[in-house]
mmCIF file of C-alpha atoms and ligand atoms in Angstrom:
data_model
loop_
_atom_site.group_PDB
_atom_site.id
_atom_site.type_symbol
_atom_site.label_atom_id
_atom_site.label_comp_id
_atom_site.label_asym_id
_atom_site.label_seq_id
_atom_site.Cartn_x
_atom_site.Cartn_y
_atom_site.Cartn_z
ATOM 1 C CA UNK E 300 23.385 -5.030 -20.044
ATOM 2 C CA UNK E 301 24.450 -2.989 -16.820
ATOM 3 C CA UNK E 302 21.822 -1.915 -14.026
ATOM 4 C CA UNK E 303 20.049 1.053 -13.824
ATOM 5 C CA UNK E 304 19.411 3.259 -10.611
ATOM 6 C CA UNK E 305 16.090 5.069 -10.538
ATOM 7 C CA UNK E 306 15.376 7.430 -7.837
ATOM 8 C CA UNK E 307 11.145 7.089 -6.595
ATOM 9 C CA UNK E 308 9.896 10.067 -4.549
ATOM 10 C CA UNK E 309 6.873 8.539 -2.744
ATOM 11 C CA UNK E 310 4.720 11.900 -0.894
ATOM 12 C CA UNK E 311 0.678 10.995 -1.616
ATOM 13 C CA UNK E 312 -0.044 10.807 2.190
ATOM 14 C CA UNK E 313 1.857 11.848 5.531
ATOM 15 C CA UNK E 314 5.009 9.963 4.137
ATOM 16 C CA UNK E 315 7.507 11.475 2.998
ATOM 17 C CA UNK E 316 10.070 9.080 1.146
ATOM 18 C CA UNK E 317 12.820 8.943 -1.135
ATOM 19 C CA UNK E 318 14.622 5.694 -2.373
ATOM 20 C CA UNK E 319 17.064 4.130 -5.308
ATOM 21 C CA UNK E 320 16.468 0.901 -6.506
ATOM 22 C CA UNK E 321 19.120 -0.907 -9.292
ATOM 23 C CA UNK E 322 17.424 -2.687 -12.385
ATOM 24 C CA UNK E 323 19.275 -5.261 -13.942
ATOM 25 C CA UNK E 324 17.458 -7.311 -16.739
ATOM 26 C CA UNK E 325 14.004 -8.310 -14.436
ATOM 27 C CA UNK E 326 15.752 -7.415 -10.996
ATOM 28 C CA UNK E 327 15.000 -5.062 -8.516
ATOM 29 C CA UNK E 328 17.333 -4.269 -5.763
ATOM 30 C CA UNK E 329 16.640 -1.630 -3.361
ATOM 31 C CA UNK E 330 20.071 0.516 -2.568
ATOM 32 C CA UNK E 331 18.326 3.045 0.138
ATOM 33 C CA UNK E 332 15.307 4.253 1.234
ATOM 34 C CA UNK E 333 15.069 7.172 3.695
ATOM 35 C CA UNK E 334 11.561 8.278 4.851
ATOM 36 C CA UNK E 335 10.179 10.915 7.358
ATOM 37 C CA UNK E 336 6.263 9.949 9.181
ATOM 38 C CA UNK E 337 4.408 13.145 9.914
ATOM 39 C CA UNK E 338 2.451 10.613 12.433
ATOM 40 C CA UNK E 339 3.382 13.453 15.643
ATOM 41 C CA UNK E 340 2.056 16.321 12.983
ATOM 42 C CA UNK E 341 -1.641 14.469 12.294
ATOM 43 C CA UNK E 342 -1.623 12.826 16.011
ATOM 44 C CA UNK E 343 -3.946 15.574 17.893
ATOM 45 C CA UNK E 344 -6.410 15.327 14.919
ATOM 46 C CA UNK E 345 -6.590 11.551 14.924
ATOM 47 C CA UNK E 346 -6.444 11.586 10.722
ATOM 48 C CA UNK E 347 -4.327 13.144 8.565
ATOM 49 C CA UNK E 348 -5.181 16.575 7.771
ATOM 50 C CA UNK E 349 -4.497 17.510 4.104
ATOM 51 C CA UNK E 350 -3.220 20.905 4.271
ATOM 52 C CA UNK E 351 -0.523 20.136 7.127
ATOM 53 C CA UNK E 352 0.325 16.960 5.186
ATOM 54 C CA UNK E 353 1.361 19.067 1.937
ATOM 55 C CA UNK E 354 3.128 21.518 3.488
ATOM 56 C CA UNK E 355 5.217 18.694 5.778
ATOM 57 C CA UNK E 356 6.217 17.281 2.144
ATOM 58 C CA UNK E 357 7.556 20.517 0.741
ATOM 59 C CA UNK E 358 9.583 20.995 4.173
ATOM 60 C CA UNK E 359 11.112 17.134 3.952
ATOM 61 C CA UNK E 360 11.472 16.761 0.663
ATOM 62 C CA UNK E 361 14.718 17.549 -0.122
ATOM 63 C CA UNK E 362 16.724 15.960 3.453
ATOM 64 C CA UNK E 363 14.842 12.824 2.606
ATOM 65 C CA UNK E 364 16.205 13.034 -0.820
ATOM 66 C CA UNK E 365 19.639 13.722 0.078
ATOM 67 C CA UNK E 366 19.363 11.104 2.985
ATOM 68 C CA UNK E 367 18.664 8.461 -0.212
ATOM 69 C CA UNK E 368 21.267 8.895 -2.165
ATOM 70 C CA UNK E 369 23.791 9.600 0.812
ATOM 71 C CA UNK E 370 23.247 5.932 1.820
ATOM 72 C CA UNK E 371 22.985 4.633 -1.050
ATOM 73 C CA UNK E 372 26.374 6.666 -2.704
ATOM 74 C CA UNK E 373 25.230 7.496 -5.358
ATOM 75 C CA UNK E 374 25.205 11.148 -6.610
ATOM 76 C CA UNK E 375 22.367 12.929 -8.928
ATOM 77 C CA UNK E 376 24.537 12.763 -11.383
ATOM 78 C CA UNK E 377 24.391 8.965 -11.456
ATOM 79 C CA UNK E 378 20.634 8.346 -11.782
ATOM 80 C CA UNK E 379 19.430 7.111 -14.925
ATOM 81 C CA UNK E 380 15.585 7.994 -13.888
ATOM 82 C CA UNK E 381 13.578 9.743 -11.547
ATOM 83 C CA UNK E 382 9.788 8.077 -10.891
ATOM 84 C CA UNK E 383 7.166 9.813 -8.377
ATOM 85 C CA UNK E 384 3.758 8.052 -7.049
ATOM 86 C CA UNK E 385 1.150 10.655 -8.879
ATOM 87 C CA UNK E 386 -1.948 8.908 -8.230
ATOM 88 C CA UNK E 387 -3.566 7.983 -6.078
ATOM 89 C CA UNK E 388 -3.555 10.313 -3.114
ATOM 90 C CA UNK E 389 -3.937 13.839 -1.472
ATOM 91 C CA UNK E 390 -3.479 16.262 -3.963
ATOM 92 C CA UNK E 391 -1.523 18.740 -2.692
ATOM 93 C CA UNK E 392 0.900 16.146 -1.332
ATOM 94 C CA UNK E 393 1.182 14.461 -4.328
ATOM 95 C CA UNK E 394 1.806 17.706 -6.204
ATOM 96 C CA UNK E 395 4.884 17.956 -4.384
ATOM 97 C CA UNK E 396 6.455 14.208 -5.092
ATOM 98 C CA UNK E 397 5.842 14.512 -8.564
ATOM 99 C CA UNK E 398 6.907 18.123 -8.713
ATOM 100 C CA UNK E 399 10.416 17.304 -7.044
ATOM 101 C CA UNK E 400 10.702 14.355 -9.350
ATOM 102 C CA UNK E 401 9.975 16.567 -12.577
ATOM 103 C CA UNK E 402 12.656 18.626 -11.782
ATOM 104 C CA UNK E 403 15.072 16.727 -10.775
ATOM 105 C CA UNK E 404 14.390 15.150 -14.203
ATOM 106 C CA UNK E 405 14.467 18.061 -16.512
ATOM 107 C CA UNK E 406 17.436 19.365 -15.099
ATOM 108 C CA UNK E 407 19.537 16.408 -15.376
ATOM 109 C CA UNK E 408 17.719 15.495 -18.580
ATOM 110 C CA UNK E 409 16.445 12.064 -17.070
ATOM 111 C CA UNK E 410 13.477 10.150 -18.123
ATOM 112 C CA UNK E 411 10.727 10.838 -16.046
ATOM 113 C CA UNK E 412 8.000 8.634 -15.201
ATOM 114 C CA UNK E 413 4.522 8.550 -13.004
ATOM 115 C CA UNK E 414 3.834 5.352 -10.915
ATOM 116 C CA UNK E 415 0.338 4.581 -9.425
ATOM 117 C CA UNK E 416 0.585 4.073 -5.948
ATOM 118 C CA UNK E 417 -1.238 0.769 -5.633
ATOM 119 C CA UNK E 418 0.623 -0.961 -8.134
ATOM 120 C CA UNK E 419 3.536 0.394 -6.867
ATOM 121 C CA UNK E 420 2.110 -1.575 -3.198
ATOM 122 C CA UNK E 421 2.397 -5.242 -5.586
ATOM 123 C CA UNK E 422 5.794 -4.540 -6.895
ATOM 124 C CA UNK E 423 6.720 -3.944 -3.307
ATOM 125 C CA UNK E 424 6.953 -7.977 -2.774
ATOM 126 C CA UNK E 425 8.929 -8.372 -5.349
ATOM 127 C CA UNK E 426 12.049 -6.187 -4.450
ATOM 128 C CA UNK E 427 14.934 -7.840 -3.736
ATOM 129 C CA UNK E 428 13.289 -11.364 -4.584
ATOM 130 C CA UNK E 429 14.163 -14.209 -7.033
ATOM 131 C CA UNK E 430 12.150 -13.990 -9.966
ATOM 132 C CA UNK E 431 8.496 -15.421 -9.643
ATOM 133 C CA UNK E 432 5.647 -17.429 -12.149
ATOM 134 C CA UNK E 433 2.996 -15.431 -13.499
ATOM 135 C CA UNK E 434 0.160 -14.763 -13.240
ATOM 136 C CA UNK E 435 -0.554 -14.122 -9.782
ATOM 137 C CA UNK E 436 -3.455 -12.656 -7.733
ATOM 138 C CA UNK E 437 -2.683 -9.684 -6.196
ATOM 139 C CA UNK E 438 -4.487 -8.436 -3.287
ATOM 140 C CA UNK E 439 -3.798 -4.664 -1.577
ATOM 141 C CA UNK E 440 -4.549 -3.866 1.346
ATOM 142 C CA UNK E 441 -4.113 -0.370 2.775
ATOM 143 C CA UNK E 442 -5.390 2.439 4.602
ATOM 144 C CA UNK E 443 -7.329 3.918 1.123
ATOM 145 C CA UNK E 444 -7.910 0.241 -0.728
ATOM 146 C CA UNK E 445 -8.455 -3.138 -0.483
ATOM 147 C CA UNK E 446 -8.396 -4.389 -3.893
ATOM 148 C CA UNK E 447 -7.867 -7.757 -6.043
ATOM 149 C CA UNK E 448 -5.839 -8.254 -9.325
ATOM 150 C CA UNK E 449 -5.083 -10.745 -11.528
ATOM 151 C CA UNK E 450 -1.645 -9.957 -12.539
ATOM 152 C CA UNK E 451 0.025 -11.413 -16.210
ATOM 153 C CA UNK E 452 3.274 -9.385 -15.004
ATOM 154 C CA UNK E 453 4.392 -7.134 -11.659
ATOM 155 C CA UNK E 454 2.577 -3.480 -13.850
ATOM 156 C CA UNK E 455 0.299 -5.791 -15.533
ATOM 157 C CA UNK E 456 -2.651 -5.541 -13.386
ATOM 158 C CA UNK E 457 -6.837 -6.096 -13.330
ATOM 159 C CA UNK E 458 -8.779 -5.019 -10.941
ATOM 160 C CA UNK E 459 -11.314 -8.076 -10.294
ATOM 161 C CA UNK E 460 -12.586 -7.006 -7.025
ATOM 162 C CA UNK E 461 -12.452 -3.830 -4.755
ATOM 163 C CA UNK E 462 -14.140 -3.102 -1.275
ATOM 164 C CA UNK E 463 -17.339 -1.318 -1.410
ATOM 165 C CA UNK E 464 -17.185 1.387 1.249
ATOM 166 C CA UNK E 465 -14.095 1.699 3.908
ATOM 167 C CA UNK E 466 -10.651 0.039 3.014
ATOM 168 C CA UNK E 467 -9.332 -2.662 5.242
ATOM 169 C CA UNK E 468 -6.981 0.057 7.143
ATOM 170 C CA UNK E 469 -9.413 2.169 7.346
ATOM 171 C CA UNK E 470 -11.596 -0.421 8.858
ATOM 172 C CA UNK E 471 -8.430 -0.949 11.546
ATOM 173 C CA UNK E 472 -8.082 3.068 12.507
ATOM 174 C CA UNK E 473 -11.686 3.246 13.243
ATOM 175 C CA UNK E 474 -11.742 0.496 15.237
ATOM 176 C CA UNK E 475 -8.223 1.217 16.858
ATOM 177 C CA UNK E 476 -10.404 5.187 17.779
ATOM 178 C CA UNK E 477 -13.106 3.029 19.394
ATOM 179 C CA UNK E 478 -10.900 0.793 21.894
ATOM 180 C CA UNK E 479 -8.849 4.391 22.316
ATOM 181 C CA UNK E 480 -5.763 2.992 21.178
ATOM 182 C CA UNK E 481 -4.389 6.543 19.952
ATOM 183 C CA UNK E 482 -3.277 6.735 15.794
ATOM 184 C CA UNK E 483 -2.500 5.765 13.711
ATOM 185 C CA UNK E 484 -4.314 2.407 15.404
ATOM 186 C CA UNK E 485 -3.599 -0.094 13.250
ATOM 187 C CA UNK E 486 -0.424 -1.834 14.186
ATOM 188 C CA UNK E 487 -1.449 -0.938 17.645
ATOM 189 C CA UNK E 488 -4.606 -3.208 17.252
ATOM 190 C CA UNK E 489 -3.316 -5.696 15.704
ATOM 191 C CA UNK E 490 -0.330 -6.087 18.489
ATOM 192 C CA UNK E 491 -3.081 -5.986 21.239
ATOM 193 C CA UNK E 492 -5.025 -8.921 19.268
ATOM 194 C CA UNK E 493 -2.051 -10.894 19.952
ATOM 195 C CA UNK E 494 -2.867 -11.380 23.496
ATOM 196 C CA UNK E 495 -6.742 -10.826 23.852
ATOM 197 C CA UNK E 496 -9.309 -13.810 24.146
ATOM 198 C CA UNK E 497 -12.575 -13.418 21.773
ATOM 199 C CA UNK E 498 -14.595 -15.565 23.438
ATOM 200 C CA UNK E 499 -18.276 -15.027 23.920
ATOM 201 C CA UNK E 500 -17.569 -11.422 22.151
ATOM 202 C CA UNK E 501 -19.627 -12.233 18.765
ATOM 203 C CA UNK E 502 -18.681 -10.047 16.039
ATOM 204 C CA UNK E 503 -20.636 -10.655 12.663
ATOM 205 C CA UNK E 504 -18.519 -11.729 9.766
ATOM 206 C CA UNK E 505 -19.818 -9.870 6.974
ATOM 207 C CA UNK E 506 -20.022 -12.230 3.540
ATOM 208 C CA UNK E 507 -20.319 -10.684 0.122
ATOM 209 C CA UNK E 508 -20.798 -12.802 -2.944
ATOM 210 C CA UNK E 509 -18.257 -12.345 -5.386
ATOM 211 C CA UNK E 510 -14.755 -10.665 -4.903
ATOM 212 C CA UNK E 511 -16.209 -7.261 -3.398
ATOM 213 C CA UNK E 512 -15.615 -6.234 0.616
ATOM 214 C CA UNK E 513 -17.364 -3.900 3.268
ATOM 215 C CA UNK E 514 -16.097 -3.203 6.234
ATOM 216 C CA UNK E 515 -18.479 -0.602 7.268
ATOM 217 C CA UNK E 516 -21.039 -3.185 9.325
ATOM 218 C CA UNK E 517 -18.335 -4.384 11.659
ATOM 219 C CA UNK E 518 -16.946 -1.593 12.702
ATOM 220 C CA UNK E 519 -20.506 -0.328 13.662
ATOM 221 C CA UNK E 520 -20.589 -4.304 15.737
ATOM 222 C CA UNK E 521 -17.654 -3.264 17.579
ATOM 223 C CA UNK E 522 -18.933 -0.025 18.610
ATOM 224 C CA UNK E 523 -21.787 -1.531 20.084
ATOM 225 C CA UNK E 524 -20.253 -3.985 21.224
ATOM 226 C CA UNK E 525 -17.843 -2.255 23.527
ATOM 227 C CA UNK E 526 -20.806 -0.658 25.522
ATOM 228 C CA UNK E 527 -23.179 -3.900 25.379
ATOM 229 C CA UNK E 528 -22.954 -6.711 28.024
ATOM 230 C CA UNK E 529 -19.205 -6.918 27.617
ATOM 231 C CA UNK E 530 -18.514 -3.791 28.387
ATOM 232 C CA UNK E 531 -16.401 -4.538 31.207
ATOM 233 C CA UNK E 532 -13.314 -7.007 29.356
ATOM 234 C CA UNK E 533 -10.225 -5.537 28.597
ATOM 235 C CA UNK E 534 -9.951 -4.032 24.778
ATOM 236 C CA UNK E 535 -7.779 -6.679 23.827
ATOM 237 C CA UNK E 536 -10.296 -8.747 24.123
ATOM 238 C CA UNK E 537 -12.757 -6.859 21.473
ATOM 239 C CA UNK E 538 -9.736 -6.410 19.466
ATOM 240 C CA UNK E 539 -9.056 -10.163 19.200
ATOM 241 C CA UNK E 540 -12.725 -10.332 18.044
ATOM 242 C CA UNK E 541 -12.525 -7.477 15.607
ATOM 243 C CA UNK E 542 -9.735 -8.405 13.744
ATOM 244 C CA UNK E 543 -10.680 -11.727 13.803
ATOM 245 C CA UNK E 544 -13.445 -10.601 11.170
ATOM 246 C CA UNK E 545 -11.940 -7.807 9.328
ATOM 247 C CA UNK E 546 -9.236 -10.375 8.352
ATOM 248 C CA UNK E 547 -11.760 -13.563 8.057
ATOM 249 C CA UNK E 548 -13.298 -11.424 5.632
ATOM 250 C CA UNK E 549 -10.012 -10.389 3.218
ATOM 251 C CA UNK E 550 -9.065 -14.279 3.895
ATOM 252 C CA UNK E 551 -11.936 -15.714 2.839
ATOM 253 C CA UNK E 552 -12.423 -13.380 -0.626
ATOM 254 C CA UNK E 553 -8.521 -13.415 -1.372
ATOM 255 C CA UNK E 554 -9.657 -17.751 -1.085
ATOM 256 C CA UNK E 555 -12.379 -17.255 -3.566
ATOM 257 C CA UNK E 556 -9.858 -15.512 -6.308
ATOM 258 C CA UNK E 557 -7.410 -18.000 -5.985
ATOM 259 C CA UNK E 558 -10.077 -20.832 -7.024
ATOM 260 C CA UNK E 559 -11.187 -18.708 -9.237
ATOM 261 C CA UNK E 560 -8.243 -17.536 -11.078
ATOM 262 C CA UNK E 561 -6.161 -20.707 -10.541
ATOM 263 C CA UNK E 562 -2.744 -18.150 -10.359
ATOM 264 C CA UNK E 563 0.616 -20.104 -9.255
ATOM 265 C CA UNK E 564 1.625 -16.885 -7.197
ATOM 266 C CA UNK E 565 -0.202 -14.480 -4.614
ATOM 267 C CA UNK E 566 1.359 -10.860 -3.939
ATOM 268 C CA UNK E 567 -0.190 -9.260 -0.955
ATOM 269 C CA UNK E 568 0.690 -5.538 -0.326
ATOM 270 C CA UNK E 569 -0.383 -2.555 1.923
ATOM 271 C CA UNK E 570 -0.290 -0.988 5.335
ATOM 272 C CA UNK E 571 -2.371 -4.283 6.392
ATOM 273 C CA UNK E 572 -0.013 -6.871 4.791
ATOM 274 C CA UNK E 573 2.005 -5.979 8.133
ATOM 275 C CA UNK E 574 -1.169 -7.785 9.835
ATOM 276 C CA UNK E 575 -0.212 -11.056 12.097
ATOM 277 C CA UNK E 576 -3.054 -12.847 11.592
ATOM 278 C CA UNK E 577 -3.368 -11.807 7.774
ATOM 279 C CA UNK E 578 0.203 -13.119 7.496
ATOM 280 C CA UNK E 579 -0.461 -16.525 8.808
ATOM 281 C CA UNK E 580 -3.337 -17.209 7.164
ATOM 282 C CA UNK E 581 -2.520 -16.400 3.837
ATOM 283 C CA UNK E 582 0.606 -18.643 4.288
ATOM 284 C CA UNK E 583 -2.207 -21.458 5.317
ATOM 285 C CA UNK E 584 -4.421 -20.788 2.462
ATOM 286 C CA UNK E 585 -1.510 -20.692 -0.313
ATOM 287 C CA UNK E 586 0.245 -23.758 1.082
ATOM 288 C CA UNK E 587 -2.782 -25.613 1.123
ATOM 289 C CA UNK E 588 -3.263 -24.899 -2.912
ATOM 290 C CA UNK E 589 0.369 -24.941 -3.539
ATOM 291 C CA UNK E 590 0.654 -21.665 -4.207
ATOM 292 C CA UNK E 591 3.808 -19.306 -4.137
ATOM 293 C CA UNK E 592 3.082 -16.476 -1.598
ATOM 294 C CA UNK E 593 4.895 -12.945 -1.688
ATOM 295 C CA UNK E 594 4.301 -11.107 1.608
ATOM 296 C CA UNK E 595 5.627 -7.560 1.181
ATOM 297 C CA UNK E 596 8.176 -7.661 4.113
ATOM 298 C CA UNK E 597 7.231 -5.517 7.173
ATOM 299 C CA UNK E 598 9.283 -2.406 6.369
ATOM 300 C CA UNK E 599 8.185 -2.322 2.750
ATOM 301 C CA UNK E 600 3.827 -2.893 3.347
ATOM 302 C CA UNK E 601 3.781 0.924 4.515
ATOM 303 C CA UNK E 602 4.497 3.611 2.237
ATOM 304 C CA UNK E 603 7.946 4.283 0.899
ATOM 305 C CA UNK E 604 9.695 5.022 -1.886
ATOM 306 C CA UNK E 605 11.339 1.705 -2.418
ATOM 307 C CA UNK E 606 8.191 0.123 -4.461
ATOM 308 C CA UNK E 607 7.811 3.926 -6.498
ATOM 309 C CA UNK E 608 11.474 3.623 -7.451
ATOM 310 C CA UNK E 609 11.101 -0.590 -8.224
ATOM 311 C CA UNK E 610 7.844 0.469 -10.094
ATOM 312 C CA UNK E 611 9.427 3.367 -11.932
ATOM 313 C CA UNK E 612 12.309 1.644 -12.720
ATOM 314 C CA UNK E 613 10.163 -1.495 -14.446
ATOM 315 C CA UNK E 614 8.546 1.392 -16.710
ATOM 316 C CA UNK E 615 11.449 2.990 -17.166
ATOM 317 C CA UNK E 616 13.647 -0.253 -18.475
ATOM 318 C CA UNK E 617 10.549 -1.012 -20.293
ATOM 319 C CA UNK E 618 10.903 2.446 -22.723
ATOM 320 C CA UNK E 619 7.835 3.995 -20.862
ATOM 321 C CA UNK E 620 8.375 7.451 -20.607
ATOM 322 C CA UNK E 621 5.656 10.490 -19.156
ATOM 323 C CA UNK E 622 5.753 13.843 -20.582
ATOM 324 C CA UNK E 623 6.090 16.925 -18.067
ATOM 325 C CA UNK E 624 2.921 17.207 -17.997
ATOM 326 C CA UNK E 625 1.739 13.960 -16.288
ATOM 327 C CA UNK E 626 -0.839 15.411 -13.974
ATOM 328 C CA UNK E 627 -1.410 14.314 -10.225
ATOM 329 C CA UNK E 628 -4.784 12.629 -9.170
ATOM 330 C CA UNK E 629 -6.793 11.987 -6.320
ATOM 331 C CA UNK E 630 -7.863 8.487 -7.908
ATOM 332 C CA UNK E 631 -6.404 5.043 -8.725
ATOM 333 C CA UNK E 632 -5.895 4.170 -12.663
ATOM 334 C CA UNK E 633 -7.191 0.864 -10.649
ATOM 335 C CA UNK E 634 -10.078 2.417 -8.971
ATOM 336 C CA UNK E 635 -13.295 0.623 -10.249
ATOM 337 C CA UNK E 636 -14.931 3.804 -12.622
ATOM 338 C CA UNK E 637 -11.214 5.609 -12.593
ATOM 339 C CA UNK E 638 -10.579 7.589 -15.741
ATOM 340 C CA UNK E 639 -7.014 7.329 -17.234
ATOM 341 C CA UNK E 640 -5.335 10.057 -18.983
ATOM 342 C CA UNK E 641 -7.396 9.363 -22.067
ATOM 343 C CA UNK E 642 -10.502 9.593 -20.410
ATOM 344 C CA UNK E 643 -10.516 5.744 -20.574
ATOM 345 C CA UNK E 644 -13.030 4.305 -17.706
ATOM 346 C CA UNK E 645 -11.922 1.067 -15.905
HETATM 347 O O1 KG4 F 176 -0.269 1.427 2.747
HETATM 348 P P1 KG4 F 176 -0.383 2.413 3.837
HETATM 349 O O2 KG4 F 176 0.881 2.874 4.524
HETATM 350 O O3 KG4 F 176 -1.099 3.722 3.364
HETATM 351 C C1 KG4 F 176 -2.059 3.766 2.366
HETATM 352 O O4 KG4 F 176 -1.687 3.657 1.171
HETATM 353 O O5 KG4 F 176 -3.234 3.886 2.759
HETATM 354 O O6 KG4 F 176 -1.386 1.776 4.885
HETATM 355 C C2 KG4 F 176 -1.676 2.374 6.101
HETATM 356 C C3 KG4 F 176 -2.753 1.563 6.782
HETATM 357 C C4 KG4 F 176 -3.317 2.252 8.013
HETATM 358 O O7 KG4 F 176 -4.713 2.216 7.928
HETATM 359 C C5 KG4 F 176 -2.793 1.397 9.156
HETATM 360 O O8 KG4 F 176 -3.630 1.387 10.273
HETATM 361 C C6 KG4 F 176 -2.730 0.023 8.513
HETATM 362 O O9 KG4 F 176 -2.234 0.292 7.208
HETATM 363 N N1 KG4 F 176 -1.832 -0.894 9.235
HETATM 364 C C7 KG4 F 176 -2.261 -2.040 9.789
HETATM 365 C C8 KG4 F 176 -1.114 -2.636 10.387
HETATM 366 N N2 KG4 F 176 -0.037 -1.826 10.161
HETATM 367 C C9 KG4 F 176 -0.497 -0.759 9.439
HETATM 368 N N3 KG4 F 176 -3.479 -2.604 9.836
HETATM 369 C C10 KG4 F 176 -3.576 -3.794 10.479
HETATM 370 N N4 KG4 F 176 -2.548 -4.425 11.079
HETATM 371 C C11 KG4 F 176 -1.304 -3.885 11.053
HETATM 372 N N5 KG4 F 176 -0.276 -4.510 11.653
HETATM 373 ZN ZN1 ZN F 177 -0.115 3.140 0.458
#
């Protein structure tokens, strides 16, 4: 059997990305991957503003395209799939991903397929990897989710717990906007957290039963916090603290679905899987149970193409194909209460 390239157009936020990734029997190898931030376009607004977003995509689009398959020599001609992320995301940005990939498609008479973004986020740590023993519990962690899975195969995924109001990244901007760290705050944070000291700054760690998580309490802590009696320390100080418990948190429930699932293998994926302290301690917590950890690596936690294409191209070897009219959609398949395409609620 020879490999297949699949081209993955990734465009459901302020990325725009285009990559090729090779199949060969169970895989994934990543040829290219070109992608353009809008991060200067949303800066001023200190979020990403939908309508600039879209319009960013439709301008990028194609150079990011041609960027992909520039590196990674191969010509249109050569694909043997196209795959876009159509859900979840902004819609109007989506709409032009899945557009681009639709055509691209029809005209060349490829298969086309649709890839949810946060599985796409799992299969992201296993690109370019030896192959690895299911099941696994997969746990993303971005700036729209933070959710848990109990994976039988990398598209094979249950939702088994989700947070309850902001996502994990979400949880990181806000706080990043309260220390006045500038956006997108995350990285910036958690960098800062590196060399701040926590003590006496008592942030609450907030402890849901079960596999759920909120982060809304703490980052209403910290913004008290930074104007109570310890007003006066330096922000890396009240960074240290606060990611201290965002992270405690996502450690201590991703802990709880290991026992309970009993999984050989952990995938952790998302914006946040770039997180230091996230990164060592869920290296302590699976080599204490013996358990094979997948990190995404750094350049592959934040959005790209790469894990669209890898996703894609799993489908795609698989015989999965999506008609033309595969809609776009602001919502997860893996959303608790999503509905799929057949009106199917999770
Ligand atoms: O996966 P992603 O690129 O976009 C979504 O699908 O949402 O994740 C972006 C999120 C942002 O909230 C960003 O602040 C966060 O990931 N992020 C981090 C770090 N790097 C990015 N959060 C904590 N620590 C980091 N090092
Ligand atoms: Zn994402």
């Amino acid at each position: 059997m020879s490999a297949r390239i699949i081209l993955g157009i990734e465009s459901s936020c302020d990325e725009t990305s285009a990559a090729l990734v090779s199949i060969h029997g169970e895989e994934l190898r990543v040829l290219s991957c070109g992608t353009a931030s809008q991060d200067d376009l949303h800066r001023e607004y200190r979020g990403v503003v939908p309508e600039i977003a879209s319009r960013a995509h439709l301008d990028r689009i194609i150079p990011v395209i041609r960027r992909a398959c520039a590196e990674g020599g191969v010509a249109l001609k050569h694909l043997d799939g196209v795959a876009a992320g159509h859900r979840p995301g902004l819609i109007g940005s989506l709409l032009v991903g899945t557009s681009t990939a639709k055509a691209i498609a029809w005209s060349r008479n490829l298969p086309f397929v649709g890839v949810d973004h946060v599985i796409a986020h799992l299969v992201a740590c296993v690109l370019d990897q030896p192959p690895l023993v299911w099941p696994a519990v997969g746990l993303v962690a971005s700036g729209g989710h933070t959710s848990l899975f109990r994976m039988e195969s990398p598209l094979g995924a249950q939702l088994i717990g989700a947070t309850i109001d902001d996502a994990a990244g979400e949880a990181f901007d806000k706080g990043a906007s309260i220390l006045n760290l500038g956006y997108p705050g995350g990285a910036r944070l958690d960098a800062l957290a590196e060399v701040g000291d926590a003590s006496g700054i008592d942030l609450p760690l907030t402890r849901l039963k079960g596999l759920d998580f909120s982060f809304s309490g703490v980052k209403t802590a910290l913004a008290l916090a930074v104007t109570g009696p310890h007003a006066t320390r330096p922000a890396a100080d009240f960074a240290t603290a606060y990611r201290a418990v965002v992270i405690g948190q996502v450690v201590r429930t991703l802990e709880r679905a290991l026992e309970q699932c009993k999984a050989p293998s952990c995938l952790i994926g998302g914006g946040v899987a770039s997180n230091l302290l996230l990164r060592r301690e869920a290296s302590r917590i699976c080599e204490a149970r013996g358990v094979a950890l997948r990190i995404a690596p750094h350049r592959w936690c934040t959005d790209n193409a790469a894990m669209i294409a890898g996703a894609g191209a799993l489908r795609i070897a698989a015989g999965e194909r999506d008609g033309w009219d595969l809609a776009a959609h602001p919502l997860s398949l893996l959303a608790r209460g999503a509905r799929g395409p057949q009106g199917r609620r999770q």
